[in-house]
Short mmCIF file of C-alpha atoms in Angstrom, two decimals:
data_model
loop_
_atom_site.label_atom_id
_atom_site.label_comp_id
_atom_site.label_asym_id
_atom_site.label_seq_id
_atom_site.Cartn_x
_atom_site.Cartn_y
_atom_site.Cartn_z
CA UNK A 849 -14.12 -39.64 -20.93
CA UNK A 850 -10.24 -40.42 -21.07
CA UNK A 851 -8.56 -39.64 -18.07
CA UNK A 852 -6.64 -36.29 -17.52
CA UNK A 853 -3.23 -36.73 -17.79
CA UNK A 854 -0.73 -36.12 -14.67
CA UNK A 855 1.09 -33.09 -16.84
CA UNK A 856 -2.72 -31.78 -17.32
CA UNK A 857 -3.92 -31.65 -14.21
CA UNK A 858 -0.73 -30.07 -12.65
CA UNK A 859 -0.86 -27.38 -15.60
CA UNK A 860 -5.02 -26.40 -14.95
CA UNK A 861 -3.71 -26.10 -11.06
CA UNK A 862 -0.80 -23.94 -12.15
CA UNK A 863 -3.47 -22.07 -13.73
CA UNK A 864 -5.67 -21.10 -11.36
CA UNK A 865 -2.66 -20.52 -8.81
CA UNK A 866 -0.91 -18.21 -10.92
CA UNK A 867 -4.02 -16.51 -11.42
CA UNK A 868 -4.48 -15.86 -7.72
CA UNK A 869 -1.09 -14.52 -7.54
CA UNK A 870 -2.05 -12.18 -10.54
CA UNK A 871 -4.77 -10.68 -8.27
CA UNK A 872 -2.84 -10.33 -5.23
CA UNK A 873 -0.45 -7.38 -4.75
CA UNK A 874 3.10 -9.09 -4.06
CA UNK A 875 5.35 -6.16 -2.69
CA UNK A 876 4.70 -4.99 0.76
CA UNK A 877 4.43 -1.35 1.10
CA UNK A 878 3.62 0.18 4.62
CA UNK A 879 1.78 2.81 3.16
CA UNK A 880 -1.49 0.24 2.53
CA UNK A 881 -1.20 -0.49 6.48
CA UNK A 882 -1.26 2.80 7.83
CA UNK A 883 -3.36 1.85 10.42
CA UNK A 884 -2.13 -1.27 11.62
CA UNK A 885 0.46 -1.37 14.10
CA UNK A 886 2.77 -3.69 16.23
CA UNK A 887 1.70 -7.19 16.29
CA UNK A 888 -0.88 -7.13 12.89
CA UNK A 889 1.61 -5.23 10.99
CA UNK A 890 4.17 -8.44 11.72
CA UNK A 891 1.58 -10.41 10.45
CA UNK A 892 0.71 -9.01 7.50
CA UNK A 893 4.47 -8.70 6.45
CA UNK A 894 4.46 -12.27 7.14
CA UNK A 895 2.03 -13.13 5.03
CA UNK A 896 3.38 -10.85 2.11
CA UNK A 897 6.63 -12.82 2.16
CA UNK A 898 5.08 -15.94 2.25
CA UNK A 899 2.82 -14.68 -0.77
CA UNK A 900 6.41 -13.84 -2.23
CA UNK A 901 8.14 -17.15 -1.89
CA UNK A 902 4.94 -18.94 -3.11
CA UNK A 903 4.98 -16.79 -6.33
CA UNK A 904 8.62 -18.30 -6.75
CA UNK A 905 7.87 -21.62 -6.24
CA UNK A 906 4.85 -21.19 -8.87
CA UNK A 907 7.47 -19.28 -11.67
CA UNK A 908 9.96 -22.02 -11.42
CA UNK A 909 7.29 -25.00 -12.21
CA UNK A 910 6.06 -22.70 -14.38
CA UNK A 911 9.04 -22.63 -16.40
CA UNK A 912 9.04 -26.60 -16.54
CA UNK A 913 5.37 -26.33 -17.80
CA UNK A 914 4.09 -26.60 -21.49
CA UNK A 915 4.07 -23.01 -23.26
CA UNK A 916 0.31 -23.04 -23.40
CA UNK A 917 0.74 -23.03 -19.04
CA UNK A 918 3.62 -20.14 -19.30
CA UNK A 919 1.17 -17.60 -21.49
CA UNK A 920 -0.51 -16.92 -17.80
CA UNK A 921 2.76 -15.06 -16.50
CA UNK A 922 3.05 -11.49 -16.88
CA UNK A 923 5.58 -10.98 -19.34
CA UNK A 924 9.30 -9.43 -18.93
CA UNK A 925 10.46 -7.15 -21.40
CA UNK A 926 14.06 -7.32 -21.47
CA UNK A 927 15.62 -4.06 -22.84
CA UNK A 928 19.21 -4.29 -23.64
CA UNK A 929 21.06 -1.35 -25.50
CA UNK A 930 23.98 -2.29 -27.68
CA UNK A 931 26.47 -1.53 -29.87
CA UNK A 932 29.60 -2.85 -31.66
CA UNK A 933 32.42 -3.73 -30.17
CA UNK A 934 34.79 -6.95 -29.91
CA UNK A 935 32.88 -8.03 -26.61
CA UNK A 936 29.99 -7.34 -28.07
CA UNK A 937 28.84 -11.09 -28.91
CA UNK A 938 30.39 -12.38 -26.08
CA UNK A 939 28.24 -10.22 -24.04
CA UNK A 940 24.80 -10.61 -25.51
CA UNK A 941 25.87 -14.26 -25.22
CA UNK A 942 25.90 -14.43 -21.52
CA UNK A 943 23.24 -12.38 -21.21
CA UNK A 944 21.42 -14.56 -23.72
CA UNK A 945 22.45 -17.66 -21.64
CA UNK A 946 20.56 -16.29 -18.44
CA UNK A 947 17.40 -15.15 -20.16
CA UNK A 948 17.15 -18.86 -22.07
CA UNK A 949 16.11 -19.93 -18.41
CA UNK A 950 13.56 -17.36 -17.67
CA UNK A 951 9.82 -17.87 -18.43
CA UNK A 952 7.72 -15.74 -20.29
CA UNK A 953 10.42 -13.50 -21.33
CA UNK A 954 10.90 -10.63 -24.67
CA UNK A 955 14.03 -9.39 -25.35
CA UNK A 956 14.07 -6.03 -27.09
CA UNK A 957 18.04 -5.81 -28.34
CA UNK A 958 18.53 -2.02 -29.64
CA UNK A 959 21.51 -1.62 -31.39
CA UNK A 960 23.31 1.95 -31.77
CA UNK A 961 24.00 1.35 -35.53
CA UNK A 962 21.94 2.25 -38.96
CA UNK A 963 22.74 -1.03 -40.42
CA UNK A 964 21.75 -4.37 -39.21
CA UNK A 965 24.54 -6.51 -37.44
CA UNK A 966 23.92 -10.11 -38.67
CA UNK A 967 26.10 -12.03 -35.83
CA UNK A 968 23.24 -10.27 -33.45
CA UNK A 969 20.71 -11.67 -35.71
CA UNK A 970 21.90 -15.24 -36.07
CA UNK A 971 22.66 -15.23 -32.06
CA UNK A 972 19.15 -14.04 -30.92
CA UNK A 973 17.69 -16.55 -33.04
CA UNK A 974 19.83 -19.04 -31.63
CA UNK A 975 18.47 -18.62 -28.34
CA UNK A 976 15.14 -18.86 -28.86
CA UNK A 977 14.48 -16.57 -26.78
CA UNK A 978 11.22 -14.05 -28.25
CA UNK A 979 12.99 -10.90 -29.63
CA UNK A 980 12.77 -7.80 -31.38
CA UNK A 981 16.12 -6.53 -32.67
CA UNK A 982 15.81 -2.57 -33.24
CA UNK A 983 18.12 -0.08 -34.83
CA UNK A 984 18.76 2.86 -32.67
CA UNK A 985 21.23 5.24 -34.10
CA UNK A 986 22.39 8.08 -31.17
CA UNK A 987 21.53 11.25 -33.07
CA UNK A 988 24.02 12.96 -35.05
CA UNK A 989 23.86 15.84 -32.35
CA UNK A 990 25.03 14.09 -29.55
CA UNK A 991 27.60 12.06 -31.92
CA UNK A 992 29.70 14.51 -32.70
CA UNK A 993 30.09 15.82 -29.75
CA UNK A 994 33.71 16.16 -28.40
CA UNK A 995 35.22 16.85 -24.76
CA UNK A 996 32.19 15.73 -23.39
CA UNK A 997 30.58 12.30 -22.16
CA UNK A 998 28.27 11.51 -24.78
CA UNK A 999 24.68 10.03 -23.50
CA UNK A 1000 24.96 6.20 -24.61
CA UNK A 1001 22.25 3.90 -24.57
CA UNK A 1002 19.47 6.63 -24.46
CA UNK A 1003 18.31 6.14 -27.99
CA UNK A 1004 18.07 2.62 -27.69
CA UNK A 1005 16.33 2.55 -24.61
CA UNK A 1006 13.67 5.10 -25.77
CA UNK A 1007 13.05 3.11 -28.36
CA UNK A 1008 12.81 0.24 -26.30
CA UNK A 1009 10.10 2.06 -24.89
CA UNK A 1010 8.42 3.23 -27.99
CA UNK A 1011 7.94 -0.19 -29.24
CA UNK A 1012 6.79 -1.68 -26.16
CA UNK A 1013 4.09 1.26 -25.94
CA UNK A 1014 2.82 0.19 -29.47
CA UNK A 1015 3.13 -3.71 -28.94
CA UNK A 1016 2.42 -4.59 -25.35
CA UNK A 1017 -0.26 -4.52 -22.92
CA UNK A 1018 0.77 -6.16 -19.30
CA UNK A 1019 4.08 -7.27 -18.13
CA UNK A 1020 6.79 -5.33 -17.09
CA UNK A 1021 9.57 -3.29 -18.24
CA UNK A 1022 13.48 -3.88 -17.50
CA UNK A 1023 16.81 -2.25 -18.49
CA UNK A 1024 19.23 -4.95 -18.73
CA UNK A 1025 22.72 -3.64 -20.08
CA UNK A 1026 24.62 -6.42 -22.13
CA UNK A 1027 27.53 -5.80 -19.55
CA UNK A 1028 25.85 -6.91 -16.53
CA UNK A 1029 25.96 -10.23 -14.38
CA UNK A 1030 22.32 -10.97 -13.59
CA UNK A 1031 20.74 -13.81 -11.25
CA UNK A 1032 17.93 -15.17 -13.13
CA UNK A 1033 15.66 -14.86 -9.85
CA UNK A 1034 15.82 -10.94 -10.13
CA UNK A 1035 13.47 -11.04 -13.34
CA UNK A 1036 10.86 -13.24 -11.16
CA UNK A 1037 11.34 -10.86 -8.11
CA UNK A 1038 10.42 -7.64 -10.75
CA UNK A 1039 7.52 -10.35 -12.78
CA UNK A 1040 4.62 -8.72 -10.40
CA UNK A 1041 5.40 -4.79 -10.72
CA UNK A 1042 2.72 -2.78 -9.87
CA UNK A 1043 4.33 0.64 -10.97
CA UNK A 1044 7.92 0.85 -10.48
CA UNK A 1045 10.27 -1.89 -8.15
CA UNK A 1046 13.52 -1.42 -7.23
CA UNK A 1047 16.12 -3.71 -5.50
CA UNK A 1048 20.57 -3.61 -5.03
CA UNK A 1049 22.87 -3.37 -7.37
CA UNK A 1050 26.35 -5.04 -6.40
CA UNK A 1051 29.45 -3.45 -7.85
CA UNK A 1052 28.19 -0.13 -8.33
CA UNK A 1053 30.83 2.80 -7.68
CA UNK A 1054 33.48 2.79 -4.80
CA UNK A 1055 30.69 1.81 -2.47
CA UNK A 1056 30.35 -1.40 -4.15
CA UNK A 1057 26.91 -1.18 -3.74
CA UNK A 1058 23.33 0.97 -5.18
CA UNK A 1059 20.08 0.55 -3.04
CA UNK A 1060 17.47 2.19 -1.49
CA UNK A 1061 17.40 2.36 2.27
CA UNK A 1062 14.52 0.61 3.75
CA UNK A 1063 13.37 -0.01 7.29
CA UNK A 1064 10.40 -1.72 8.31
CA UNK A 1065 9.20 -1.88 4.60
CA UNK A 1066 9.47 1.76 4.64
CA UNK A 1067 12.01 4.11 2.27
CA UNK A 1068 14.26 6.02 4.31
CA UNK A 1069 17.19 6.76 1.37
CA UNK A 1070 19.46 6.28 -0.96
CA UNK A 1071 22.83 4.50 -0.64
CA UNK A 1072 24.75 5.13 -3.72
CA UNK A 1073 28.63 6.44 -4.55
CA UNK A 1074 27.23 9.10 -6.62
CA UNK A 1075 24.26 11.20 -5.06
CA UNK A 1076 24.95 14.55 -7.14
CA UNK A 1077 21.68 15.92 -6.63
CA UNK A 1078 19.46 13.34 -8.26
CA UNK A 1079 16.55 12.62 -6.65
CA UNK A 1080 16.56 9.13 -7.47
CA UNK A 1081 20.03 8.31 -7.13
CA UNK A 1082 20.19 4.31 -8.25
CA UNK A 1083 21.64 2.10 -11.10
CA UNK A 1084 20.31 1.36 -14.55
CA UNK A 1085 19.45 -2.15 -13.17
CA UNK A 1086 18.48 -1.56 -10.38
CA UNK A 1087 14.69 -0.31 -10.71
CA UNK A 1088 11.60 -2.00 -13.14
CA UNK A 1089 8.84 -0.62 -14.66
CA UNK A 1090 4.84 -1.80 -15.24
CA UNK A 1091 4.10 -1.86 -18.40
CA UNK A 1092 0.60 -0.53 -17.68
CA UNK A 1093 1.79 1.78 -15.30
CA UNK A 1094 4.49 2.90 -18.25
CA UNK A 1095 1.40 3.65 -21.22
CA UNK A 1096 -0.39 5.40 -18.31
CA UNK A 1097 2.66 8.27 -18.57
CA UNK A 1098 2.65 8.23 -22.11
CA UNK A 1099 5.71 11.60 -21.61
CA UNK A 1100 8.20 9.51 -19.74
CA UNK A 1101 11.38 9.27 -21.10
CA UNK A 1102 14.80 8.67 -21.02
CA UNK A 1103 16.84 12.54 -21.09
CA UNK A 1104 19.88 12.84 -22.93
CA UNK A 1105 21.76 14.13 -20.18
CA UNK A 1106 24.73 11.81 -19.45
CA UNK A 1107 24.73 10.88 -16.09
CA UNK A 1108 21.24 11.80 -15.16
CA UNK A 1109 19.53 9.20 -16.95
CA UNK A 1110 18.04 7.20 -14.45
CA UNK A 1111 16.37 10.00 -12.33
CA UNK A 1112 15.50 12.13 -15.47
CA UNK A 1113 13.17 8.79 -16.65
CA UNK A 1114 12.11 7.97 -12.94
CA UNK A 1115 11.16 11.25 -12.53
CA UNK A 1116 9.38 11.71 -15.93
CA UNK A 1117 7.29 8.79 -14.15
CA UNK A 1118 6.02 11.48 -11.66
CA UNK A 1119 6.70 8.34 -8.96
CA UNK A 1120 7.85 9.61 -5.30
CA UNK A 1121 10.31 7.48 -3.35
CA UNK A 1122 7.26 6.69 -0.82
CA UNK A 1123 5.27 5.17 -3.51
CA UNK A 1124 8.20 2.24 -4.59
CA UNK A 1125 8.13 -1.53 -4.11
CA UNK A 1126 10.87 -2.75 -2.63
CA UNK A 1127 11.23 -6.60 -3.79
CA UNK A 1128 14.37 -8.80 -3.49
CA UNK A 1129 13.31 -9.59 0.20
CA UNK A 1130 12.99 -6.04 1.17
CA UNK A 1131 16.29 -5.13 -1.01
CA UNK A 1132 18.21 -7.51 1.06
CA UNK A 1133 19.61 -9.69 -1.44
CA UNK A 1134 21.77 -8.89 -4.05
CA UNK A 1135 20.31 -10.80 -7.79
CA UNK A 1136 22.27 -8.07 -10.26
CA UNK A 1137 26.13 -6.89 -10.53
CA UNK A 1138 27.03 -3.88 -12.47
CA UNK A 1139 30.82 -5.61 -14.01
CA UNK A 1140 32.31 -4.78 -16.45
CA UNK A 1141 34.36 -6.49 -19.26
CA UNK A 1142 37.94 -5.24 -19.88
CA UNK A 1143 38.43 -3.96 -23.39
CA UNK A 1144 40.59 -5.94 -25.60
CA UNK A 1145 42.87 -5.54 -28.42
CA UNK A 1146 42.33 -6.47 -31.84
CA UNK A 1147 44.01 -9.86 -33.00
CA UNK A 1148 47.13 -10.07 -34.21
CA UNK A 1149 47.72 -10.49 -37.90
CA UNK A 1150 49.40 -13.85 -37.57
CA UNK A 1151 46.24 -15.63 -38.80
CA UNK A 1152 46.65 -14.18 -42.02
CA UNK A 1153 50.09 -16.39 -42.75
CA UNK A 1154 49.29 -18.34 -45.79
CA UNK A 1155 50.73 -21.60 -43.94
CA UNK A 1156 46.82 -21.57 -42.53
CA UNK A 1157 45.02 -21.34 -45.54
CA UNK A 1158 42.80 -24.10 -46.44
CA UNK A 1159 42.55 -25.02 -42.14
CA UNK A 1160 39.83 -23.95 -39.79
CA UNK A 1161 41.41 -20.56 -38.81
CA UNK A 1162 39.69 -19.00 -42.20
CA UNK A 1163 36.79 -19.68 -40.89
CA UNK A 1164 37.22 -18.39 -37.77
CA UNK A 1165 38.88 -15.63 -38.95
CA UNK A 1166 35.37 -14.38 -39.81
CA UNK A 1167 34.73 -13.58 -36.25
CA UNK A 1168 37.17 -11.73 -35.50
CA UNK A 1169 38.30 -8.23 -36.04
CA UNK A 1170 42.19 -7.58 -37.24
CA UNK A 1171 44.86 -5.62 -36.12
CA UNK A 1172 45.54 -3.00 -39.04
CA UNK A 1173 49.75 -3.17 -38.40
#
């Protein structure tokens, strides 16, 4: 029998580690412990952050491994809601960039548009990255609606949802807005979602920051600019969702009620604040930024002078978008 090679060997260990880990609930919640107290209720946070930090350590050489090794990992489905715009590619591109360097990763892009955008097309399968580009049209209803904010992004992210429920079986669910900075260790802090994790958003109204409250692994509230009466008062990136946990609810949605978004779908979850997982060490560190990209002007007409015909600035010409005076 020929020898096993190095590469191999480390993948069956990989194997049966990440298994384990698969079996073993990652987020600490106090309510499993209810009846341990002082000294055992250090240790067994201490041994849920170590279980943490070796599930990190096991992603990242998972992402070095053959893709036969990185099938084992629960998959993240990326959701990212889109539409056309001049930053639109140079979005998706550094969002694109980040998720190239995650493991075991699908990214759903769902465009608000009825036709298909072809720079999306030929981008996504750039990356190689696993995707499913959807067309999600906003309903005429909501459209042509004027005075009022109009509820972007819900379409797509329903169907998001909708295709996930008829395609996928494990993994987890995320909302990741082409707009936002992301740390690629926040999609292996959400990998191991049991029903819904949340963690801090950075950047997020005047008080620069969206989290739960937590003390002692326990939720005590919410710490966001903009409470308004929602009961679950966070940021679109700041919360992921089991995919089994998701086809168990098979009513949850996303409401078409601008501003209420986030706590119309949480609560369509039928999830209480009690019953979250709080990852990101205890949503202590910060792994997502809600920026934002200043809107530009179109280009000037100057590349249209004849003097450049026949050079390189026809061709780039294509990609971009003209001003009309």
């Amino acid at each position: 029998m020929k020898k096993l090679g190095k590469a191999v060997v480390l993948s069956l260990i990989l194997m049966a580690l990440v298994g384990l880990a698969r079996k073993t609930p990652l987020t600490y919640v106090d309510q499993r412990h209810q009846n341990t107290t002082g000294g055992d209720l250090d240790v067994v946070k201490e041994i849920h952050n170590l279980r943490v930090k070796v599930q990190r350590v096991l992603d990242t050489i998972a992402a070095q491994m053959p893709a036969t090794t990185q099938r084992y990992l629960p998959t993240v489905y990326v959701v990212t809601p889109t539409y056309q715009r001049l930053e639109q590619i140079p979005e998706i591109t550094r969002l694109g960039q980040t998720l190239m360097n995650v493991p075991k990763v699908h990214w759903i892009v769902a465009e608000d548009a009825n036709t298909t955008n072809p720079e999306m097309v030929k981008y996504l399968q750039f990356t190689g990255i696993p995707y499913t580009y959807l067309l999600t049209p906003m309903p005429e209803e909501y459209k042509k609606r004027t005075g009022v904010p109009k509820p972007r992004g819900v379409a797509n992210r329903n169907g998001g949802m909708d295709w996930i429920r008829m395609h996928a079986t494990e993994g987890v669910m995320y909302f990741a807005d082409d707009d936002n900075t992301y740390d690629i260790r926040i999609f292996e802090e959400m990998r191991y979602t049991k029903r819904v994790s949340m963690f801090p958003v950075g950047l997020v109204t005047h008080f620069g920051l969206s989290t739960p409250v937590v003390k002692d692994g326990n939720f005590v509230e919410w710490y966001d600019g903009w409470v308004a009466g929602r009961k679950f008062p966070v940021d679109m990136a700041g919360f992921a969702v089991s995919v089994q946990f998701l086809l168990s609810v098979p009513s949850a949605k996303m409401p078409f009620q601008p501003g209420y978004e986030e706590t119309g779908f949480l609560s369509s979850l039928f999830i209480k604040p009690q019953d979250l997982e709080f990852v990101a060490d205890n949503c202590t560190k910060i792994y997502v930024w809600h920026t934002k990209t200043q809107k530009n002007q179109r280009s000037s007409r100057m590349i249209l002078d004849p003097k450049y015909d026949g050079t390189n600035l026809r061709q780039l010409q294509t990609h971009m978008t003209i001003s009309d005076n």
